[in-house]
Amino acid sequence: MAFLLLALITPLVASLLVWLLPASSPSNNVQGLKQPHRSHEDHFIWIGRVAMSISFLCMFVLWIKMRLLSDVYQFAFSFRWFQFSLGFHQHWTLRIAYGLDGLSLPLFSLAVLLGWIIFFAVRPPGEQIRAYTGWMLLALFAVMSSFAAIDLLTFILSMELTLLAGFFLILRQGKEQHWDAALQFLLYRGLASVFIILALLGLAAAASRGGLWPASYAVLSAVLFHHSVPHIVFLALFIGVLLEEAFVPLHSWFPNAMQDAGAGVAVLLAGILTKTGLYALIRFGVGMMPQDANDYRLLIATVGIINLLYAAFAAWSAKDWRRLISFSSISHMGLALFAVATLRQTGMLGALFLLVSSGLVSALFLLTSEGMFKRLHSLEFSRLGGLSKSMPIASGFLLFAALGSLGLPLTSSFVGEFQSIFSGFAVLPGFAFVALLGLLLSAIYSLNAIRKTTFGPVLDSTLMQLADLRWLESWPLALLSLFLLLLGILPNPFAQVALSAFHHLRALGG
């Protein structure tokens, strides 16, 4: 309990501290000349770094202390607020409750890891450091809270906090079209929240017996084991997931936000925030409405395959790295959705591997390309070429990210793709065969982008004069690469933790 509480509360307290501390006045006028100021708000960045470092250390302790094959939420704690009447002898106790199981711990850890890397790898413009740090810490707390929640109210409040923090991050850190991108983010994900909240209220109502609306995940799962849920509840959840994950045809907000966001915000969006939707589908859809999930299996699989193929073709036709990364993320989430549709433990495990791998690969792509953008001020393929000669380190990380994206053996993406396809052939062989085409397209667009960027002809002589990535820019990329390799070479510890949760999801096959 103590380590989960510390991991969660630290970024929240740090965010409040950032807003409460006074901003230092820069001394940037010396002898009538305006001097660039860089350090007058550095202490805000260091507050974020220290806070996420504490959460990062707590994350390792949680993995060490995690008990396998346990059927209860671990490290659980809760705070009771109050109880109010809903009429007709029905009541709802409001409480904030947290805990972790094999499904939530990997995604919680992904949020902590990427949040920690964001603060060390990305530096916002000097005049935006305070706002960036405050909103980023709040966003990280909210998404960590979403994964660690074991109560409907806690999950809903956390989801709304991610919406608020994400909106202001895009608005304050965006580029040319920051207002349009922020507004699209707010509208699409706000609508997603409406559908998901309606679905969760429907779950609580369906489980209501004897005047009590249960909100605890454990109670809901136990009660709904004996009661059916109206189909409209599952459909509302599924529509909310489509909006939350930026699935086709409800995807336009995501490439626009990614195109306009700063590097840290883009990592937050692609690496963490767009993983909450599929998590909700597995947790609430498959875990609490298994019969509905089975009834709509073909619909889920169809949507997954459409996204896998459409986004792969869109990534292939992308003109710059940001749009390619955006559609690549959507394509990988399409495969993960197909894996969920198999309703098998191997499929669920594959989907979880894909969620984590996609977050790591997206972050590696984004941070490497950001290093190039700082030097070139462009990520358009038409302006790149032959960078392996002047920037061999950056080119190497970019190549490794591409190999991880296409599912090279010994990377975590390969484990997720193999389990997803293997599970698909067991129950939906036709869909699985089409999914193989999507994996082939992934290899084509990834390697084609690498060819244009690093191994093509040098299009401009100024490209030969670019400085390569420095050590301070390289070590976060090396750490992301290491995690991609570790999960691919040693997937068993991760898989055993995840299976401890999937063993208790109802109606899953082998």
XYZ file of C-alpha atoms in Angstrom:
510
model
C 0.000 0.000 0.000
C 2.672 2.493 1.045
C 4.652 2.272 -2.200
C 1.582 2.551 -4.434
C 0.361 5.521 -2.406
C 3.776 7.170 -2.626
C 4.032 6.529 -6.395
C 0.600 8.089 -6.936
C 0.675 11.003 -4.543
C 4.147 12.301 -5.425
C 3.305 13.737 -8.893
C 0.059 15.206 -7.538
C 1.810 16.947 -4.645
C 4.569 18.090 -7.006
C 1.991 19.561 -9.375
C 0.387 21.521 -6.536
C 3.833 22.669 -5.415
C 4.633 23.963 -8.897
C 1.461 26.057 -8.970
C 1.940 27.349 -5.414
C 5.587 28.363 -5.667
C 6.171 31.885 -6.987
C 7.804 32.199 -10.380
C 11.266 33.746 -10.256
C 11.793 37.000 -12.085
C 14.419 36.578 -14.792
C 17.295 39.019 -14.882
C 17.616 39.300 -18.596
C 18.539 42.917 -19.135
C 22.229 43.602 -18.674
C 23.623 46.986 -19.718
C 20.641 47.594 -21.939
C 21.117 44.318 -23.866
C 18.524 41.606 -23.706
C 20.127 38.355 -22.635
C 18.501 34.945 -23.069
C 17.427 33.556 -19.730
C 17.316 29.818 -19.278
C 17.565 28.942 -15.614
C 15.143 31.168 -13.733
C 12.434 28.443 -13.800
C 14.693 25.386 -13.853
C 13.614 24.524 -10.319
C 10.138 23.666 -11.658
C 11.632 21.090 -14.036
C 13.641 19.630 -11.183
C 10.519 19.314 -9.050
C 9.030 17.186 -11.840
C 12.211 15.150 -12.191
C 12.451 14.402 -8.478
C 8.750 13.558 -8.226
C 8.805 11.126 -11.146
C 12.085 9.615 -9.926
C 10.373 8.729 -6.641
C 7.467 7.157 -8.534
C 9.966 5.335 -10.778
C 11.722 3.768 -7.775
C 8.382 2.818 -6.207
C 7.421 1.110 -9.468
C 10.338 -1.321 -9.147
C 9.392 -2.108 -5.552
C 5.816 -2.861 -6.644
C 7.076 -5.363 -9.235
C 9.279 -7.057 -6.635
C 6.454 -7.297 -4.098
C 3.763 -8.390 -6.601
C 2.330 -11.803 -5.670
C 1.585 -14.033 -8.642
C -1.671 -15.968 -9.096
C -3.458 -13.813 -6.561
C -7.190 -13.288 -7.111
C -7.342 -9.996 -5.197
C -6.116 -6.481 -5.929
C -2.761 -5.928 -4.283
C -1.399 -2.862 -2.472
C -5.072 -1.789 -2.125
C -6.213 1.210 -0.070
C -9.249 3.485 -0.120
C -10.689 6.709 1.303
C -14.414 6.944 1.937
C -16.108 10.227 1.114
C -19.830 9.920 1.797
C -23.000 8.083 0.781
C -25.958 9.662 -0.938
C -29.374 8.430 -1.999
C -30.289 7.831 -5.628
C -33.968 7.316 -4.835
C -36.035 4.124 -4.754
C -33.974 2.841 -1.821
C -30.773 2.941 -3.851
C -27.569 4.460 -2.522
C -24.052 4.980 -3.743
C -21.042 5.239 -1.459
C -18.428 7.566 -2.866
C -14.895 6.405 -2.222
C -11.475 6.780 -3.753
C -9.889 3.342 -4.038
C -6.638 2.112 -5.545
C -4.948 -1.227 -6.080
C -3.075 -3.169 -8.744
C -3.361 -6.505 -10.484
C -1.616 -8.149 -13.426
C -3.576 -6.096 -15.951
C -3.050 -2.668 -14.416
C 0.539 -2.968 -13.134
C 2.206 -3.119 -16.601
C 0.269 -0.084 -17.869
C 0.783 1.794 -14.601
C 4.510 1.098 -14.968
C 4.474 2.301 -18.581
C 2.957 5.612 -17.451
C 5.584 6.009 -14.717
C 8.490 5.120 -17.009
C 7.479 7.428 -19.849
C 6.593 10.219 -17.411
C 10.035 9.935 -15.844
C 11.728 10.001 -19.265
C 9.644 12.981 -20.428
C 11.033 15.186 -17.660
C 14.636 14.246 -18.379
C 14.477 14.144 -22.184
C 12.268 17.127 -23.044
C 12.730 20.748 -22.107
C 9.935 23.210 -22.974
C 10.572 26.858 -23.901
C 11.681 28.942 -20.926
C 8.495 30.982 -20.671
C 6.353 27.821 -20.537
C 8.299 25.708 -18.043
C 6.011 26.324 -15.075
C 2.716 25.672 -16.893
C 4.179 22.684 -18.737
C 5.512 21.083 -15.552
C 2.334 21.672 -13.563
C -0.029 20.296 -16.211
C 2.273 17.406 -17.146
C 2.544 16.242 -13.530
C -1.228 16.457 -13.169
C -1.737 14.502 -16.397
C 0.688 11.804 -15.275
C -1.019 11.512 -11.892
C -4.390 11.230 -13.629
C -3.377 8.489 -16.057
C -1.550 6.555 -13.320
C -4.682 6.924 -11.211
C -6.822 5.600 -14.089
C -4.797 2.392 -14.269
C -4.552 1.953 -10.486
C -8.237 2.666 -9.771
C -10.323 -0.215 -8.412
C -13.516 1.797 -8.049
C -15.760 3.355 -10.702
C -15.732 6.827 -9.167
C -11.937 6.842 -8.956
C -11.659 5.792 -12.596
C -14.163 8.418 -13.770
C -12.500 11.252 -11.847
C -9.082 10.191 -13.139
C -10.337 10.054 -16.716
C -11.756 13.572 -16.443
C -8.470 14.864 -15.018
C -6.574 13.485 -18.031
C -9.017 15.358 -20.269
C -8.439 18.647 -18.438
C -4.657 18.359 -18.221
C -4.295 17.107 -21.802
C -6.329 20.022 -23.152
C -4.185 22.653 -21.455
C -0.941 20.893 -22.382
C -1.849 20.925 -26.086
C -3.142 24.485 -25.816
C -0.003 25.814 -24.100
C 2.591 23.595 -25.803
C 1.110 23.461 -29.298
C 2.526 25.014 -32.450
C 0.695 26.771 -35.287
C -2.766 25.227 -34.940
C -2.653 24.641 -31.185
C -6.159 25.961 -30.495
C -7.802 23.756 -33.138
C -5.871 20.686 -31.985
C -6.699 21.321 -28.317
C -10.378 21.856 -29.095
C -10.559 18.647 -31.131
C -8.890 16.769 -28.282
C -11.411 18.182 -25.819
C -14.443 17.427 -27.993
C -13.517 13.882 -29.043
C -12.186 12.670 -25.723
C -14.905 14.543 -23.860
C -17.495 12.666 -25.913
C -15.587 9.443 -25.226
C -15.828 10.164 -21.502
C -19.591 10.652 -21.785
C -20.082 7.236 -23.413
C -17.726 5.472 -21.008
C -19.342 7.083 -17.951
C -22.808 6.100 -19.190
C -21.572 2.534 -19.657
C -20.073 2.421 -16.163
C -23.268 3.775 -14.650
C -25.125 1.105 -16.605
C -22.848 -1.532 -15.089
C -23.505 -0.221 -11.590
C -27.262 -0.161 -12.248
C -27.234 -3.711 -13.640
C -25.377 -4.910 -10.554
C -27.688 -3.018 -8.198
C -29.458 -5.421 -5.883
C -31.082 -4.488 -2.573
C -30.834 -0.738 -3.067
C -27.047 -0.453 -3.383
C -25.166 0.703 -6.463
C -21.780 -1.046 -6.211
C -18.742 0.814 -7.517
C -15.949 -1.563 -6.505
C -14.501 -3.580 -9.392
C -14.390 -6.714 -7.231
C -18.025 -6.374 -6.161
C -19.184 -5.590 -9.694
C -17.401 -8.643 -11.112
C -18.840 -10.917 -8.424
C -22.411 -9.641 -8.821
C -22.420 -9.515 -12.620
C -21.204 -13.101 -12.750
C -24.816 -14.055 -12.039
C -26.628 -11.284 -13.939
C -26.723 -10.175 -17.558
C -26.091 -6.619 -18.714
C -28.150 -4.864 -21.420
C -26.396 -4.786 -24.795
C -26.668 -0.996 -24.920
C -24.226 -0.768 -21.989
C -21.532 -2.672 -23.864
C -22.137 -0.704 -27.057
C -21.812 2.593 -25.173
C -18.508 1.403 -23.728
C -17.295 0.289 -27.157
C -18.138 3.634 -28.784
C -16.333 5.420 -25.967
C -13.288 3.213 -26.539
C -13.303 3.979 -30.283
C -13.229 7.708 -29.500
C -10.701 7.369 -26.688
C -8.281 5.298 -28.782
C -8.739 7.418 -31.945
C -9.952 4.454 -33.968
C -11.129 4.956 -37.552
C -13.429 6.703 -38.427
C -13.206 8.706 -35.169
C -9.468 9.277 -35.385
C -8.954 12.749 -36.861
C -8.228 14.433 -33.515
C -5.175 12.258 -32.836
C -2.936 12.973 -35.893
C -3.808 16.668 -35.603
C -2.909 16.778 -31.911
C 0.292 14.830 -32.532
C 1.257 17.118 -35.397
C 0.862 20.223 -33.271
C 1.997 19.054 -29.814
C 5.450 19.503 -28.333
C 7.611 16.399 -27.947
C 6.724 15.738 -24.294
C 3.000 16.128 -24.909
C 3.227 13.897 -27.995
C 4.886 11.158 -25.909
C 2.120 11.533 -23.331
C -0.574 11.233 -26.029
C 0.822 8.371 -28.104
C 2.617 6.521 -25.347
C 0.166 6.666 -22.453
C -3.201 8.422 -22.895
C -4.293 6.376 -25.913
C -3.865 3.164 -23.912
C -6.680 3.880 -21.438
C -9.456 2.981 -23.894
C -8.380 -0.598 -24.580
C -7.611 -1.018 -20.894
C -11.227 -0.040 -20.143
C -12.504 -2.474 -22.795
C -10.567 -5.362 -21.255
C -11.360 -4.403 -17.660
C -15.055 -3.603 -18.023
C -16.090 -5.080 -21.366
C -14.404 -8.484 -21.270
C -14.065 -8.710 -17.493
C -17.611 -7.697 -16.518
C -19.657 -8.209 -19.707
C -18.152 -11.354 -21.244
C -21.369 -12.480 -22.910
C -21.752 -9.138 -24.660
C -18.085 -9.252 -25.673
C -18.678 -12.675 -27.186
C -21.845 -11.520 -28.964
C -20.009 -8.575 -30.542
C -16.754 -10.430 -31.165
C -17.020 -10.133 -34.952
C -17.730 -6.397 -34.718
C -14.700 -5.854 -32.475
C -12.466 -7.928 -34.752
C -13.705 -6.112 -37.866
C -13.039 -2.681 -36.390
C -9.595 -3.851 -35.270
C -8.620 -5.151 -38.719
C -9.963 -2.030 -40.468
C -7.824 0.161 -38.212
C -4.797 -2.063 -38.647
C -4.964 -1.810 -42.449
C -6.276 1.749 -42.898
C -3.750 3.270 -40.499
C -0.920 1.229 -42.062
C -1.743 2.601 -45.519
C -2.056 6.113 -44.035
C 1.357 5.743 -42.373
C 2.821 4.576 -45.695
C 1.536 7.719 -47.426
C 2.581 10.102 -44.610
C 4.790 13.030 -45.630
C 6.527 13.522 -42.285
C 7.557 11.583 -39.198
C 4.865 12.905 -36.846
C 1.981 11.708 -39.053
C 3.704 8.381 -39.626
C 4.105 7.867 -35.872
C 0.450 8.824 -35.311
C -0.961 6.342 -37.812
C 1.539 3.670 -36.811
C 0.205 3.903 -33.250
C -3.397 3.594 -34.491
C -2.443 0.575 -36.597
C -0.834 -1.199 -33.640
C -3.877 -0.482 -31.492
C -6.011 -2.017 -34.255
C -4.066 -5.255 -33.906
C -4.442 -5.077 -30.125
C -8.213 -4.646 -30.549
C -8.296 -7.718 -32.791
C -6.380 -9.634 -30.107
C -8.997 -8.628 -27.522
C -11.733 -9.926 -29.870
C -10.293 -13.447 -29.675
C -11.391 -13.613 -26.000
C -8.502 -15.934 -25.214
C -5.809 -15.566 -22.571
C -3.082 -15.653 -25.224
C -4.886 -12.911 -27.139
C -5.288 -10.738 -24.056
C -1.633 -11.228 -23.210
C -0.708 -10.276 -26.770
C -2.874 -7.161 -26.551
C -1.171 -6.127 -23.295
C 2.278 -6.647 -24.803
C 1.214 -4.540 -27.796
C -0.072 -1.743 -25.569
C 3.212 -1.528 -23.682
C 5.370 -2.023 -26.786
C 3.470 0.611 -28.748
C 4.039 3.100 -25.924
C 7.777 2.390 -25.852
C 8.180 2.449 -29.649
C 6.168 5.659 -30.020
C 8.251 7.360 -27.340
C 11.489 6.198 -28.991
C 10.328 7.442 -32.401
C 9.157 10.791 -31.027
C 12.192 11.598 -28.905
C 14.647 10.593 -31.639
C 12.807 12.612 -34.281
C 12.660 15.553 -31.860
C 16.454 15.542 -31.727
C 16.451 15.815 -35.513
C 13.808 18.529 -35.492
C 15.879 20.720 -33.182
C 18.647 20.703 -35.767
C 16.618 20.677 -39.000
C 13.408 22.476 -37.941
C 11.512 20.017 -40.130
C 10.515 16.343 -40.116
C 9.254 16.208 -43.700
C 10.742 13.334 -45.650
C 11.302 15.627 -48.644
C 13.855 17.583 -46.613
C 15.658 14.592 -45.109
C 18.137 12.108 -46.505
C 21.512 10.559 -45.756
C 21.422 11.476 -42.072
C 23.308 8.315 -41.132
C 26.468 10.091 -42.298
C 26.155 13.156 -40.067
C 23.919 11.750 -37.283
C 24.806 8.048 -36.898
C 23.579 7.803 -33.291
C 20.187 9.325 -34.056
C 19.912 7.200 -37.192
C 20.690 4.069 -35.173
C 17.950 4.756 -32.621
C 15.515 5.597 -35.397
C 16.307 2.298 -37.112
C 15.867 0.356 -33.877
C 12.495 2.024 -33.288
C 11.445 1.004 -36.806
C 12.564 -2.582 -36.201
C 10.627 -2.611 -32.935
C 7.577 -1.210 -34.723
C 7.596 -3.934 -37.384
C 7.955 -6.657 -34.742
C 11.547 -7.825 -35.081
C 12.177 -11.030 -33.054
C 13.713 -10.383 -29.635
C 11.711 -7.169 -29.247
C 8.561 -6.892 -27.153
C 6.501 -6.031 -30.246
C 7.273 -9.457 -31.700
C 5.930 -11.177 -28.575
C 2.695 -9.171 -28.746
C 2.197 -9.677 -32.470
C 2.954 -13.403 -32.315
C 0.524 -14.026 -29.448
C -2.180 -11.896 -31.096
C -1.917 -13.643 -34.471
C -1.563 -17.093 -32.899
C -4.688 -16.530 -30.803
C -6.491 -15.146 -33.859
C -5.809 -18.229 -35.969
C -7.326 -20.387 -33.212
C -10.749 -18.674 -33.292
C -10.879 -16.192 -36.208
C -8.498 -17.590 -38.848
C -9.800 -15.447 -41.721
C -9.300 -12.253 -39.758
C -5.870 -13.414 -38.592
C -4.768 -14.023 -42.176
C -5.764 -10.463 -43.122
C -3.948 -9.179 -40.017
C -0.726 -10.649 -41.426
C -1.082 -8.226 -44.341
C -1.164 -5.373 -41.823
C 2.099 -6.603 -40.290
C 3.653 -6.718 -43.759
C 2.546 -3.123 -44.367
C 4.099 -2.145 -41.032
C 7.466 -3.408 -42.248
C 7.055 -1.575 -45.566
C 6.203 1.868 -44.199
C 8.737 1.674 -41.357
C 11.682 0.667 -43.532
C 10.612 3.035 -46.318
C 10.698 5.947 -43.858
C 14.143 4.870 -42.637
C 15.382 4.675 -46.232
C 14.175 8.211 -46.949
C 15.618 9.623 -43.730
C 18.929 7.934 -43.063
C 20.102 5.862 -46.018
C 18.888 7.897 -48.964
C 20.981 10.427 -50.887
C 21.995 13.642 -49.133
C 19.504 16.201 -50.438
C 21.141 19.255 -48.918
C 24.812 19.858 -48.180
C 23.853 21.488 -44.865
C 22.683 18.055 -43.634
C 26.312 16.931 -43.574
C 27.147 19.643 -41.049
C 24.573 18.627 -38.425
C 25.744 17.675 -34.945
C 24.732 14.239 -33.710
C 22.741 13.584 -30.536
C 24.551 14.443 -27.328
C 24.822 12.083 -24.367
C 22.030 13.902 -22.512
C 19.741 13.297 -25.509
C 20.887 9.710 -26.067
C 20.567 8.022 -22.690
C 16.722 8.198 -22.529
C 16.624 6.610 -25.994
C 19.031 3.900 -24.859
C 16.824 3.165 -21.844
C 13.696 2.849 -24.006
C 15.597 0.534 -26.359
C 16.735 -1.551 -23.391
C 13.164 -2.040 -22.149
C 12.038 -3.033 -25.659
C 14.771 -5.674 -25.738
C 14.274 -6.909 -22.167
C 10.560 -7.505 -22.705
C 11.337 -9.328 -25.942
C 14.192 -11.480 -24.612
C 12.712 -12.141 -21.148
C 8.920 -11.932 -21.558
C 8.152 -14.511 -18.849
C 8.169 -12.241 -15.754
C 5.863 -9.782 -17.521
C 3.630 -12.600 -18.813
C 3.316 -14.297 -15.423
C 2.190 -11.078 -13.778
C -0.358 -10.416 -16.547
C -1.713 -13.974 -16.522
C -2.419 -13.668 -12.809
C -5.150 -11.208 -13.835
C -6.321 -12.944 -17.007
C -6.874 -16.204 -15.141
C -9.722 -14.453 -13.332
C -11.300 -12.735 -16.323
C -14.514 -14.572 -17.045
C -15.180 -16.615 -20.184
C -11.633 -16.511 -21.554
C -10.308 -19.433 -23.499
C -6.741 -20.686 -23.346
